[in-house]
């Protein structure tokens, strides 16, 4: 079997997606998601100009070798752009292999370990009353787990809170908008939000919260400790974790579980966090963390430390990543939860999906491969639009983490 050609499809049905399509001499093709929010064209160029010419002629069945070819072989290893490209190639190759064997991807990853995939929804509100109401709506829709973000009194912007009643989307057309932030206002306010939510909805619903890298280690320790009575499923990215040792401080003070890694891209970002058991959930998604081949190793390593997966699943990951994640989550033993932020309906004009949400869980069907297809004619109707993530400054103007 040989790879005969490959191409990159960029489209923007409501938001940008980059898709890699690899063709073979057996008439079977594979799809991989190469979307890196706000940096789409960097990955597309890297794939088109550097990776695709080297892929042609290779045997697509040799996934492990091809993975190392694009990881070790390029010398400038790691980094978001190149690992996103490696991930897309890897996903497309697994798609080809499973389609060749006429079986759903999960069968190649160990088969079924469970019947359904627990997911968490996003919920947010401009203020506490709206937030409480919106959490209730998600519970009514059947969700068993809800991520809660809330506007902070005195702050014009808070991460994850939709503006003008639109649904929250993590990208904005044009140049990055600038947001303003004050951690002390946030810290004083947010535990009270969870206290109220527990009062209203009781203790059964799983609650999650994304700190989005905005606390110092000691601030994060305070937050995790103050949230402890409300038994969160996790807090995510409590600190910007270049300084991974800072997680020790949080652990010393709290049993609130911690999820980290949506901006990571290899197992080396996790070694200290696993071996010292400083986190509980892996956020690194298949499309940024080296694809299925690398995440299998990361998940296996994590399993020895009783750490589970909780893959990133925001709308800036395409339906291909979500479907691949559902296969992966079906197969591994140490699955924890999957983020599910449904794409806008218009996305389904381009991507034909094979999964559904029902009563708090997701299900993937048994079509061969990853099971998602792309309609290229429809994709062509939605050309690329420049869109960027916001940047964030403290209220005195100091550049900060978004
Ligand atoms: C977020 C994302 O889903 C999450 O947990 O942190 O919304 C993230 O901000 C975006 O994916 C960035 O592109
Ligand atoms: Mg996050």
mmCIF file of C-alpha atoms and ligand atoms in Angstrom:
data_model
loop_
_atom_site.group_PDB
_atom_site.id
_atom_site.type_symbol
_atom_site.label_atom_id
_atom_site.label_comp_id
_atom_site.label_asym_id
_atom_site.label_seq_id
_atom_site.Cartn_x
_atom_site.Cartn_y
_atom_site.Cartn_z
ATOM 1 C CA UNK A 1 0.000 0.000 0.000
ATOM 2 C CA UNK A 2 1.315 3.473 -0.870
ATOM 3 C CA UNK A 3 0.391 7.068 -0.161
ATOM 4 C CA UNK A 4 -0.203 8.646 -3.571
ATOM 5 C CA UNK A 5 -1.123 12.181 -2.596
ATOM 6 C CA UNK A 6 -2.311 14.395 0.229
ATOM 7 C CA UNK A 7 -3.836 17.828 0.531
ATOM 8 C CA UNK A 8 -4.879 20.391 3.087
ATOM 9 C CA UNK A 9 -8.448 21.710 3.115
ATOM 10 C CA UNK A 10 -9.041 24.983 4.943
ATOM 11 C CA UNK A 11 -12.623 26.044 5.511
ATOM 12 C CA UNK A 12 -14.611 28.272 7.810
ATOM 13 C CA UNK A 13 -18.186 27.117 8.418
ATOM 14 C CA UNK A 14 -18.707 29.552 11.313
ATOM 15 C CA UNK A 15 -15.083 29.066 12.419
ATOM 16 C CA UNK A 16 -11.832 27.914 10.825
ATOM 17 C CA UNK A 17 -10.869 24.263 10.389
ATOM 18 C CA UNK A 18 -7.809 22.739 8.733
ATOM 19 C CA UNK A 19 -8.176 19.164 7.480
ATOM 20 C CA UNK A 20 -5.506 16.873 6.081
ATOM 21 C CA UNK A 21 -6.645 14.327 3.506
ATOM 22 C CA UNK A 22 -4.234 11.505 2.620
ATOM 23 C CA UNK A 23 -4.909 9.398 -0.502
ATOM 24 C CA UNK A 24 -3.664 5.854 -1.137
ATOM 25 C CA UNK A 25 -3.259 3.591 -4.156
ATOM 26 C CA UNK A 26 -6.114 1.404 -2.802
ATOM 27 C CA UNK A 27 -8.700 4.151 -3.277
ATOM 28 C CA UNK A 28 -8.979 4.596 0.505
ATOM 29 C CA UNK A 29 -8.307 8.013 2.021
ATOM 30 C CA UNK A 30 -7.816 9.150 5.584
ATOM 31 C CA UNK A 31 -8.686 12.421 7.323
ATOM 32 C CA UNK A 32 -6.844 14.200 10.114
ATOM 33 C CA UNK A 33 -7.618 17.424 11.976
ATOM 34 C CA UNK A 34 -4.836 20.034 11.728
ATOM 35 C CA UNK A 35 -6.661 22.965 13.296
ATOM 36 C CA UNK A 36 -4.624 25.196 15.616
ATOM 37 C CA UNK A 37 -6.871 28.057 16.650
ATOM 38 C CA UNK A 38 -5.582 31.429 15.428
ATOM 39 C CA UNK A 39 -2.514 29.819 13.795
ATOM 40 C CA UNK A 40 -4.302 27.734 11.143
ATOM 41 C CA UNK A 41 -2.200 28.746 8.180
ATOM 42 C CA UNK A 42 1.121 27.981 9.893
ATOM 43 C CA UNK A 43 0.146 24.327 10.236
ATOM 44 C CA UNK A 44 -1.347 24.248 6.725
ATOM 45 C CA UNK A 45 1.883 25.619 5.225
ATOM 46 C CA UNK A 46 4.069 23.251 7.214
ATOM 47 C CA UNK A 47 1.984 20.293 6.042
ATOM 48 C CA UNK A 48 1.767 21.398 2.409
ATOM 49 C CA UNK A 49 5.337 22.571 1.873
ATOM 50 C CA UNK A 50 7.283 20.166 4.093
ATOM 51 C CA UNK A 51 5.320 17.110 5.211
ATOM 52 C CA UNK A 52 3.187 16.111 2.231
ATOM 53 C CA UNK A 53 6.082 15.811 -0.243
ATOM 54 C CA UNK A 54 7.829 13.463 2.219
ATOM 55 C CA UNK A 55 4.658 11.423 2.802
ATOM 56 C CA UNK A 56 4.109 10.509 -0.841
ATOM 57 C CA UNK A 57 5.323 6.989 -1.598
ATOM 58 C CA UNK A 58 5.343 5.853 2.040
ATOM 59 C CA UNK A 59 3.349 2.803 3.152
ATOM 60 C CA UNK A 60 0.485 4.266 5.267
ATOM 61 C CA UNK A 61 0.299 1.070 7.337
ATOM 62 C CA UNK A 62 3.626 1.936 9.017
ATOM 63 C CA UNK A 63 2.101 4.439 11.399
ATOM 64 C CA UNK A 64 4.737 4.160 14.154
ATOM 65 C CA UNK A 65 7.606 4.668 11.729
ATOM 66 C CA UNK A 66 5.914 7.621 10.018
ATOM 67 C CA UNK A 67 5.190 9.173 13.416
ATOM 68 C CA UNK A 68 8.897 9.059 14.299
ATOM 69 C CA UNK A 69 9.854 10.256 10.831
ATOM 70 C CA UNK A 70 7.955 13.508 11.459
ATOM 71 C CA UNK A 71 8.925 13.752 15.146
ATOM 72 C CA UNK A 72 12.568 12.708 15.332
ATOM 73 C CA UNK A 73 13.239 13.131 11.662
ATOM 74 C CA UNK A 74 12.590 16.856 11.475
ATOM 75 C CA UNK A 75 15.257 17.790 14.064
ATOM 76 C CA UNK A 76 13.207 20.821 15.340
ATOM 77 C CA UNK A 77 11.008 18.566 17.380
ATOM 78 C CA UNK A 78 7.966 19.443 19.550
ATOM 79 C CA UNK A 79 6.097 22.764 19.494
ATOM 80 C CA UNK A 80 2.431 23.479 18.811
ATOM 81 C CA UNK A 81 2.629 23.934 15.040
ATOM 82 C CA UNK A 82 4.693 20.890 14.181
ATOM 83 C CA UNK A 83 2.942 18.603 16.685
ATOM 84 C CA UNK A 84 -0.431 19.667 15.268
ATOM 85 C CA UNK A 85 0.833 18.584 11.835
ATOM 86 C CA UNK A 86 2.191 15.273 13.216
ATOM 87 C CA UNK A 87 -1.184 14.717 14.918
ATOM 88 C CA UNK A 88 -3.130 15.270 11.694
ATOM 89 C CA UNK A 89 -0.891 12.872 9.761
ATOM 90 C CA UNK A 90 -1.205 10.265 12.501
ATOM 91 C CA UNK A 91 -4.996 10.534 12.700
ATOM 92 C CA UNK A 92 -5.341 10.218 8.928
ATOM 93 C CA UNK A 93 -3.118 7.101 8.932
ATOM 94 C CA UNK A 94 -5.180 5.420 11.664
ATOM 95 C CA UNK A 95 -8.300 6.334 9.687
ATOM 96 C CA UNK A 96 -6.805 4.627 6.620
ATOM 97 C CA UNK A 97 -5.771 1.538 8.569
ATOM 98 C CA UNK A 98 -9.191 1.081 10.153
ATOM 99 C CA UNK A 99 -10.976 1.691 6.842
ATOM 100 C CA UNK A 100 -8.659 -0.821 5.144
ATOM 101 C CA UNK A 101 -9.587 -3.403 7.782
ATOM 102 C CA UNK A 102 -13.237 -2.307 7.516
ATOM 103 C CA UNK A 103 -13.560 -1.746 11.261
ATOM 104 C CA UNK A 104 -14.246 1.210 13.574
ATOM 105 C CA UNK A 105 -11.076 2.759 14.927
ATOM 106 C CA UNK A 106 -11.725 1.746 18.546
ATOM 107 C CA UNK A 107 -11.320 -1.906 17.545
ATOM 108 C CA UNK A 108 -7.668 -1.243 16.713
ATOM 109 C CA UNK A 109 -7.076 0.526 20.024
ATOM 110 C CA UNK A 110 -8.115 -2.386 22.218
ATOM 111 C CA UNK A 111 -11.830 -2.731 21.487
ATOM 112 C CA UNK A 112 -14.664 -1.609 23.725
ATOM 113 C CA UNK A 113 -13.938 -0.818 27.348
ATOM 114 C CA UNK A 114 -17.293 0.925 27.878
ATOM 115 C CA UNK A 115 -20.694 1.470 26.291
ATOM 116 C CA UNK A 116 -20.928 5.249 26.486
ATOM 117 C CA UNK A 117 -18.719 8.270 26.964
ATOM 118 C CA UNK A 118 -19.377 10.705 29.826
ATOM 119 C CA UNK A 119 -19.117 14.292 28.559
ATOM 120 C CA UNK A 120 -19.246 17.720 30.149
ATOM 121 C CA UNK A 121 -21.108 20.710 28.793
ATOM 122 C CA UNK A 122 -20.159 24.384 28.911
ATOM 123 C CA UNK A 123 -22.344 26.737 30.867
ATOM 124 C CA UNK A 124 -21.768 30.377 31.706
ATOM 125 C CA UNK A 125 -23.529 33.584 32.572
ATOM 126 C CA UNK A 126 -22.802 37.285 32.828
ATOM 127 C CA UNK A 127 -23.760 37.192 36.514
ATOM 128 C CA UNK A 128 -24.534 34.666 39.201
ATOM 129 C CA UNK A 129 -28.304 34.447 38.530
ATOM 130 C CA UNK A 130 -27.839 33.936 34.803
ATOM 131 C CA UNK A 131 -25.133 31.345 35.486
ATOM 132 C CA UNK A 132 -27.371 29.388 37.854
ATOM 133 C CA UNK A 133 -30.198 29.476 35.308
ATOM 134 C CA UNK A 134 -27.916 28.287 32.488
ATOM 135 C CA UNK A 135 -26.502 25.419 34.578
ATOM 136 C CA UNK A 136 -30.117 24.339 35.121
ATOM 137 C CA UNK A 137 -30.700 24.337 31.356
ATOM 138 C CA UNK A 138 -27.760 21.991 30.827
ATOM 139 C CA UNK A 139 -28.997 19.666 33.562
ATOM 140 C CA UNK A 140 -32.407 19.689 31.850
ATOM 141 C CA UNK A 141 -30.722 18.774 28.553
ATOM 142 C CA UNK A 142 -29.464 15.651 30.315
ATOM 143 C CA UNK A 143 -25.854 16.575 31.110
ATOM 144 C CA UNK A 144 -24.365 14.869 34.171
ATOM 145 C CA UNK A 145 -21.327 17.180 34.181
ATOM 146 C CA UNK A 146 -21.238 20.926 33.595
ATOM 147 C CA UNK A 147 -18.330 23.347 33.341
ATOM 148 C CA UNK A 148 -19.269 26.614 35.003
ATOM 149 C CA UNK A 149 -17.795 30.023 34.155
ATOM 150 C CA UNK A 150 -19.270 33.265 35.485
ATOM 151 C CA UNK A 151 -18.912 36.996 34.874
ATOM 152 C CA UNK A 152 -17.095 38.718 37.749
ATOM 153 C CA UNK A 153 -18.581 41.905 39.266
ATOM 154 C CA UNK A 154 -16.295 44.848 38.452
ATOM 155 C CA UNK A 155 -14.649 43.074 35.482
ATOM 156 C CA UNK A 156 -15.671 43.674 31.880
ATOM 157 C CA UNK A 157 -14.255 40.322 30.733
ATOM 158 C CA UNK A 158 -14.069 36.872 32.238
ATOM 159 C CA UNK A 159 -12.775 33.780 30.467
ATOM 160 C CA UNK A 160 -15.476 31.544 28.996
ATOM 161 C CA UNK A 161 -18.363 33.966 29.399
ATOM 162 C CA UNK A 162 -20.357 34.703 26.251
ATOM 163 C CA UNK A 163 -20.999 38.295 25.248
ATOM 164 C CA UNK A 164 -24.285 39.653 23.857
ATOM 165 C CA UNK A 165 -26.087 36.389 24.691
ATOM 166 C CA UNK A 166 -24.273 34.580 21.863
ATOM 167 C CA UNK A 167 -22.883 31.117 22.523
ATOM 168 C CA UNK A 168 -19.273 31.289 23.649
ATOM 169 C CA UNK A 169 -16.709 30.742 20.846
ATOM 170 C CA UNK A 170 -12.984 30.907 21.568
ATOM 171 C CA UNK A 171 -11.915 33.078 18.573
ATOM 172 C CA UNK A 172 -12.753 36.485 17.151
ATOM 173 C CA UNK A 173 -12.523 37.809 13.580
ATOM 174 C CA UNK A 174 -9.577 40.095 12.854
ATOM 175 C CA UNK A 175 -6.806 41.070 15.250
ATOM 176 C CA UNK A 176 -6.822 39.768 18.851
ATOM 177 C CA UNK A 177 -9.222 41.729 21.051
ATOM 178 C CA UNK A 178 -7.735 42.937 24.356
ATOM 179 C CA UNK A 179 -9.390 41.876 27.569
ATOM 180 C CA UNK A 180 -8.901 43.168 31.136
ATOM 181 C CA UNK A 181 -8.391 41.026 34.221
ATOM 182 C CA UNK A 182 -8.089 41.219 38.005
ATOM 183 C CA UNK A 183 -7.339 37.966 39.824
ATOM 184 C CA UNK A 184 -8.251 39.276 43.276
ATOM 185 C CA UNK A 185 -11.802 40.162 42.173
ATOM 186 C CA UNK A 186 -12.071 36.701 40.625
ATOM 187 C CA UNK A 187 -10.772 34.894 43.720
ATOM 188 C CA UNK A 188 -13.112 36.770 46.043
ATOM 189 C CA UNK A 189 -16.129 35.946 43.945
ATOM 190 C CA UNK A 190 -15.885 32.521 42.343
ATOM 191 C CA UNK A 191 -16.181 30.168 45.390
ATOM 192 C CA UNK A 192 -19.554 31.807 46.189
ATOM 193 C CA UNK A 193 -20.791 30.893 42.712
ATOM 194 C CA UNK A 194 -20.147 27.200 43.345
ATOM 195 C CA UNK A 195 -21.648 27.407 46.814
ATOM 196 C CA UNK A 196 -24.904 28.720 45.314
ATOM 197 C CA UNK A 197 -24.922 26.150 42.526
ATOM 198 C CA UNK A 198 -24.582 23.322 45.027
ATOM 199 C CA UNK A 199 -27.400 24.871 47.110
ATOM 200 C CA UNK A 200 -29.697 24.986 44.075
ATOM 201 C CA UNK A 201 -28.800 21.753 42.251
ATOM 202 C CA UNK A 202 -27.468 19.489 44.997
ATOM 203 C CA UNK A 203 -24.401 17.327 45.040
ATOM 204 C CA UNK A 204 -24.989 14.823 42.230
ATOM 205 C CA UNK A 205 -24.191 16.901 39.160
ATOM 206 C CA UNK A 206 -20.462 17.034 38.372
ATOM 207 C CA UNK A 207 -19.173 20.609 38.320
ATOM 208 C CA UNK A 208 -15.994 21.687 36.550
ATOM 209 C CA UNK A 209 -14.247 25.050 36.258
ATOM 210 C CA UNK A 210 -11.543 26.408 33.967
ATOM 211 C CA UNK A 211 -9.144 28.882 35.616
ATOM 212 C CA UNK A 212 -7.454 29.340 32.212
ATOM 213 C CA UNK A 213 -3.893 29.769 33.522
ATOM 214 C CA UNK A 214 -4.724 32.903 35.553
ATOM 215 C CA UNK A 215 -3.525 32.216 39.104
ATOM 216 C CA UNK A 216 -0.111 32.285 40.687
ATOM 217 C CA UNK A 217 0.731 29.059 42.545
ATOM 218 C CA UNK A 218 -0.346 30.383 45.930
ATOM 219 C CA UNK A 219 -3.515 31.935 44.502
ATOM 220 C CA UNK A 220 -4.352 28.611 42.862
ATOM 221 C CA UNK A 221 -3.793 26.819 46.179
ATOM 222 C CA UNK A 222 -6.200 29.220 47.860
ATOM 223 C CA UNK A 223 -8.806 28.718 45.147
ATOM 224 C CA UNK A 224 -8.537 24.922 45.166
ATOM 225 C CA UNK A 225 -8.859 24.947 48.965
ATOM 226 C CA UNK A 226 -11.854 27.287 49.018
ATOM 227 C CA UNK A 227 -13.625 25.239 46.345
ATOM 228 C CA UNK A 228 -13.002 21.997 48.224
ATOM 229 C CA UNK A 229 -16.362 21.919 50.079
ATOM 230 C CA UNK A 230 -18.220 22.014 46.729
ATOM 231 C CA UNK A 231 -16.527 18.836 45.445
ATOM 232 C CA UNK A 232 -15.650 19.873 41.922
ATOM 233 C CA UNK A 233 -14.903 17.186 39.340
ATOM 234 C CA UNK A 234 -11.853 19.302 38.534
ATOM 235 C CA UNK A 235 -10.361 22.733 38.239
ATOM 236 C CA UNK A 236 -8.548 23.155 34.959
ATOM 237 C CA UNK A 237 -5.286 24.997 34.273
ATOM 238 C CA UNK A 238 -5.149 26.637 37.727
ATOM 239 C CA UNK A 239 -1.690 28.008 36.875
ATOM 240 C CA UNK A 240 0.181 28.643 33.654
ATOM 241 C CA UNK A 241 2.170 25.539 33.998
ATOM 242 C CA UNK A 242 5.566 26.260 32.535
ATOM 243 C CA UNK A 243 6.582 26.087 36.196
ATOM 244 C CA UNK A 244 5.325 22.594 36.808
ATOM 245 C CA UNK A 245 6.774 22.387 40.324
ATOM 246 C CA UNK A 246 4.143 24.949 41.320
ATOM 247 C CA UNK A 247 1.557 22.179 41.257
ATOM 248 C CA UNK A 248 3.181 20.778 44.402
ATOM 249 C CA UNK A 249 2.026 23.844 46.295
ATOM 250 C CA UNK A 250 -1.579 23.363 45.177
ATOM 251 C CA UNK A 251 -1.487 19.659 46.113
ATOM 252 C CA UNK A 252 -0.153 20.459 49.589
ATOM 253 C CA UNK A 253 -3.253 22.501 50.306
ATOM 254 C CA UNK A 254 -6.180 20.862 48.582
ATOM 255 C CA UNK A 255 -7.846 17.705 47.334
ATOM 256 C CA UNK A 256 -9.700 19.472 44.503
ATOM 257 C CA UNK A 257 -8.792 17.424 41.414
ATOM 258 C CA UNK A 258 -6.696 19.123 38.747
ATOM 259 C CA UNK A 259 -6.809 18.875 34.933
ATOM 260 C CA UNK A 260 -4.002 20.258 32.805
ATOM 261 C CA UNK A 261 -2.612 20.213 29.320
ATOM 262 C CA UNK A 262 -4.776 21.639 26.553
ATOM 263 C CA UNK A 263 -1.710 23.634 25.463
ATOM 264 C CA UNK A 264 0.727 20.715 25.873
ATOM 265 C CA UNK A 265 1.961 18.683 22.945
ATOM 266 C CA UNK A 266 4.123 15.775 24.107
ATOM 267 C CA UNK A 267 4.482 13.335 26.969
ATOM 268 C CA UNK A 268 7.495 15.339 28.142
ATOM 269 C CA UNK A 269 5.111 18.078 29.275
ATOM 270 C CA UNK A 270 3.632 15.526 31.651
ATOM 271 C CA UNK A 271 6.503 13.548 33.137
ATOM 272 C CA UNK A 272 6.835 15.512 36.394
ATOM 273 C CA UNK A 273 3.070 15.923 36.694
ATOM 274 C CA UNK A 274 2.524 12.163 36.399
ATOM 275 C CA UNK A 275 5.419 10.824 38.382
ATOM 276 C CA UNK A 276 4.724 13.112 41.345
ATOM 277 C CA UNK A 277 0.963 12.663 40.920
ATOM 278 C CA UNK A 278 0.426 16.405 40.712
ATOM 279 C CA UNK A 279 -2.630 16.182 38.456
ATOM 280 C CA UNK A 280 -5.659 13.960 37.952
ATOM 281 C CA UNK A 281 -6.695 14.473 34.318
ATOM 282 C CA UNK A 282 -4.919 14.884 30.975
ATOM 283 C CA UNK A 283 -6.329 17.635 28.758
ATOM 284 C CA UNK A 284 -3.977 17.278 25.760
ATOM 285 C CA UNK A 285 -6.164 16.495 22.726
ATOM 286 C CA UNK A 286 -5.380 14.041 19.921
ATOM 287 C CA UNK A 287 -5.059 16.896 17.417
ATOM 288 C CA UNK A 288 -2.351 18.764 19.341
ATOM 289 C CA UNK A 289 -0.647 16.012 21.310
ATOM 290 C CA UNK A 290 0.830 13.870 18.551
ATOM 291 C CA UNK A 291 -2.300 12.015 17.491
ATOM 292 C CA UNK A 292 -3.472 8.579 18.512
ATOM 293 C CA UNK A 293 0.007 7.020 18.467
ATOM 294 C CA UNK A 294 1.425 9.446 21.021
ATOM 295 C CA UNK A 295 -1.678 9.778 23.206
ATOM 296 C CA UNK A 296 -1.811 5.986 23.552
ATOM 297 C CA UNK A 297 1.599 6.194 25.194
ATOM 298 C CA UNK A 298 0.658 9.202 27.310
ATOM 299 C CA UNK A 299 -2.562 7.543 28.491
ATOM 300 C CA UNK A 300 -0.751 4.291 29.287
ATOM 301 C CA UNK A 301 1.921 6.164 31.273
ATOM 302 C CA UNK A 302 -0.799 8.096 33.116
ATOM 303 C CA UNK A 303 -2.672 4.903 33.932
ATOM 304 C CA UNK A 304 0.199 3.659 36.096
ATOM 305 C CA UNK A 305 -0.347 6.727 38.288
ATOM 306 C CA UNK A 306 -4.157 6.388 38.317
ATOM 307 C CA UNK A 307 -4.468 9.531 36.210
ATOM 308 C CA UNK A 308 -7.309 9.601 33.660
ATOM 309 C CA UNK A 309 -8.061 11.368 30.398
ATOM 310 C CA UNK A 310 -10.265 14.433 30.092
ATOM 311 C CA UNK A 311 -9.537 15.547 26.567
ATOM 312 C CA UNK A 312 -9.939 19.097 25.364
ATOM 313 C CA UNK A 313 -12.997 19.334 23.130
ATOM 314 C CA UNK A 314 -13.707 22.989 22.415
ATOM 315 C CA UNK A 315 -15.252 24.008 19.083
ATOM 316 C CA UNK A 316 -11.826 24.867 17.668
ATOM 317 C CA UNK A 317 -11.124 21.138 17.376
ATOM 318 C CA UNK A 318 -12.894 19.726 14.342
ATOM 319 C CA UNK A 319 -15.483 16.913 14.359
ATOM 320 C CA UNK A 320 -12.647 14.615 13.218
ATOM 321 C CA UNK A 321 -10.824 15.135 16.522
ATOM 322 C CA UNK A 322 -14.008 14.679 18.518
ATOM 323 C CA UNK A 323 -14.851 11.419 16.722
ATOM 324 C CA UNK A 324 -11.274 10.134 17.069
ATOM 325 C CA UNK A 325 -11.396 11.022 20.775
ATOM 326 C CA UNK A 326 -14.654 9.108 21.191
ATOM 327 C CA UNK A 327 -13.002 6.008 19.687
ATOM 328 C CA UNK A 328 -9.995 6.483 21.944
ATOM 329 C CA UNK A 329 -12.213 7.040 24.992
ATOM 330 C CA UNK A 330 -14.200 3.917 24.124
ATOM 331 C CA UNK A 331 -11.078 1.789 24.085
ATOM 332 C CA UNK A 332 -8.829 2.825 26.977
ATOM 333 C CA UNK A 333 -9.309 1.797 30.576
ATOM 334 C CA UNK A 334 -8.326 5.118 32.194
ATOM 335 C CA UNK A 335 -10.914 7.299 30.513
ATOM 336 C CA UNK A 336 -12.224 10.086 32.754
ATOM 337 C CA UNK A 337 -14.481 12.489 30.880
ATOM 338 C CA UNK A 338 -14.655 14.209 27.486
ATOM 339 C CA UNK A 339 -15.290 17.924 26.944
ATOM 340 C CA UNK A 340 -18.214 18.415 24.577
ATOM 341 C CA UNK A 341 -18.911 21.848 23.174
ATOM 342 C CA UNK A 342 -21.252 21.131 20.259
ATOM 343 C CA UNK A 343 -20.281 22.721 16.944
ATOM 344 C CA UNK A 344 -22.675 25.168 15.331
ATOM 345 C CA UNK A 345 -25.143 23.404 12.987
ATOM 346 C CA UNK A 346 -23.469 24.922 9.924
ATOM 347 C CA UNK A 347 -20.330 22.821 10.666
ATOM 348 C CA UNK A 348 -22.365 19.712 9.787
ATOM 349 C CA UNK A 349 -22.834 21.023 6.246
ATOM 350 C CA UNK A 350 -19.110 20.341 5.783
ATOM 351 C CA UNK A 351 -18.387 17.483 8.184
ATOM 352 C CA UNK A 352 -20.599 14.383 8.124
ATOM 353 C CA UNK A 353 -20.551 13.100 11.687
ATOM 354 C CA UNK A 354 -21.023 9.654 13.215
ATOM 355 C CA UNK A 355 -21.620 10.500 16.877
ATOM 356 C CA UNK A 356 -24.546 11.614 18.985
ATOM 357 C CA UNK A 357 -25.256 12.986 22.446
ATOM 358 C CA UNK A 358 -27.952 11.412 24.558
ATOM 359 C CA UNK A 359 -28.736 11.932 28.220
ATOM 360 C CA UNK A 360 -25.274 12.977 29.384
ATOM 361 C CA UNK A 361 -23.239 10.573 27.277
ATOM 362 C CA UNK A 362 -21.894 10.356 23.746
ATOM 363 C CA UNK A 363 -22.060 7.416 21.380
ATOM 364 C CA UNK A 364 -20.017 6.720 18.251
ATOM 365 C CA UNK A 365 -21.350 4.439 15.537
ATOM 366 C CA UNK A 366 -19.554 1.470 13.994
ATOM 367 C CA UNK A 367 -18.708 2.937 10.607
ATOM 368 C CA UNK A 368 -15.162 2.004 9.532
ATOM 369 C CA UNK A 369 -12.245 4.270 10.415
ATOM 370 C CA UNK A 370 -12.757 7.423 12.446
ATOM 371 C CA UNK A 371 -16.058 7.669 10.616
ATOM 372 C CA UNK A 372 -16.252 11.404 9.857
ATOM 373 C CA UNK A 373 -16.210 12.589 6.249
ATOM 374 C CA UNK A 374 -15.704 15.997 4.690
ATOM 375 C CA UNK A 375 -17.818 17.423 1.865
ATOM 376 C CA UNK A 376 -15.262 19.404 -0.109
ATOM 377 C CA UNK A 377 -17.820 21.205 -2.255
ATOM 378 C CA UNK A 378 -19.517 22.455 0.888
ATOM 379 C CA UNK A 379 -16.132 23.320 2.427
ATOM 380 C CA UNK A 380 -15.340 25.516 -0.595
ATOM 381 C CA UNK A 381 -18.416 27.618 0.156
ATOM 382 C CA UNK A 382 -16.826 28.703 3.463
ATOM 383 C CA UNK A 383 -13.419 30.304 2.776
ATOM 384 C CA UNK A 384 -10.895 30.993 5.542
ATOM 385 C CA UNK A 385 -11.483 34.060 7.719
ATOM 386 C CA UNK A 386 -8.720 35.515 9.880
ATOM 387 C CA UNK A 387 -9.739 34.980 13.494
ATOM 388 C CA UNK A 388 -7.655 35.204 16.659
ATOM 389 C CA UNK A 389 -7.837 34.450 20.346
ATOM 390 C CA UNK A 390 -7.969 37.443 22.701
ATOM 391 C CA UNK A 391 -4.970 38.769 24.594
ATOM 392 C CA UNK A 392 -5.335 39.670 28.244
ATOM 393 C CA UNK A 393 -3.979 42.499 30.392
ATOM 394 C CA UNK A 394 -4.247 43.132 34.110
ATOM 395 C CA UNK A 395 -6.402 46.150 34.922
ATOM 396 C CA UNK A 396 -3.263 48.329 35.231
ATOM 397 C CA UNK A 397 -2.262 47.416 31.671
ATOM 398 C CA UNK A 398 0.315 44.686 32.413
ATOM 399 C CA UNK A 399 0.364 41.932 29.796
ATOM 400 C CA UNK A 400 -1.066 38.720 31.295
ATOM 401 C CA UNK A 401 -2.232 35.220 30.355
ATOM 402 C CA UNK A 402 -5.496 34.867 28.479
HETATM 403 C C1 LIG B 1 -10.830 26.109 26.791
HETATM 404 C C2 LIG B 1 -10.827 26.416 25.342
HETATM 405 O O1 LIG B 1 -12.278 24.335 26.349
HETATM 406 C C3 LIG B 1 -11.467 24.794 27.128
HETATM 407 O O2 LIG B 1 -11.146 24.281 28.179
HETATM 408 O O3 LIG B 1 -9.753 26.396 27.541
HETATM 409 O O4 LIG B 1 -12.008 27.139 25.094
HETATM 410 C C4 LIG B 1 -9.634 27.217 24.827
HETATM 411 O O5 LIG B 1 -9.623 28.481 25.355
HETATM 412 C C5 LIG B 1 -9.716 27.250 23.336
HETATM 413 O O6 LIG B 1 -9.774 25.963 22.831
HETATM 414 C C6 LIG B 1 -8.557 28.002 22.727
HETATM 415 O O7 LIG B 1 -8.558 27.869 21.360
HETATM 416 MG MG1 LIG B 2 -9.407 25.010 29.044
#
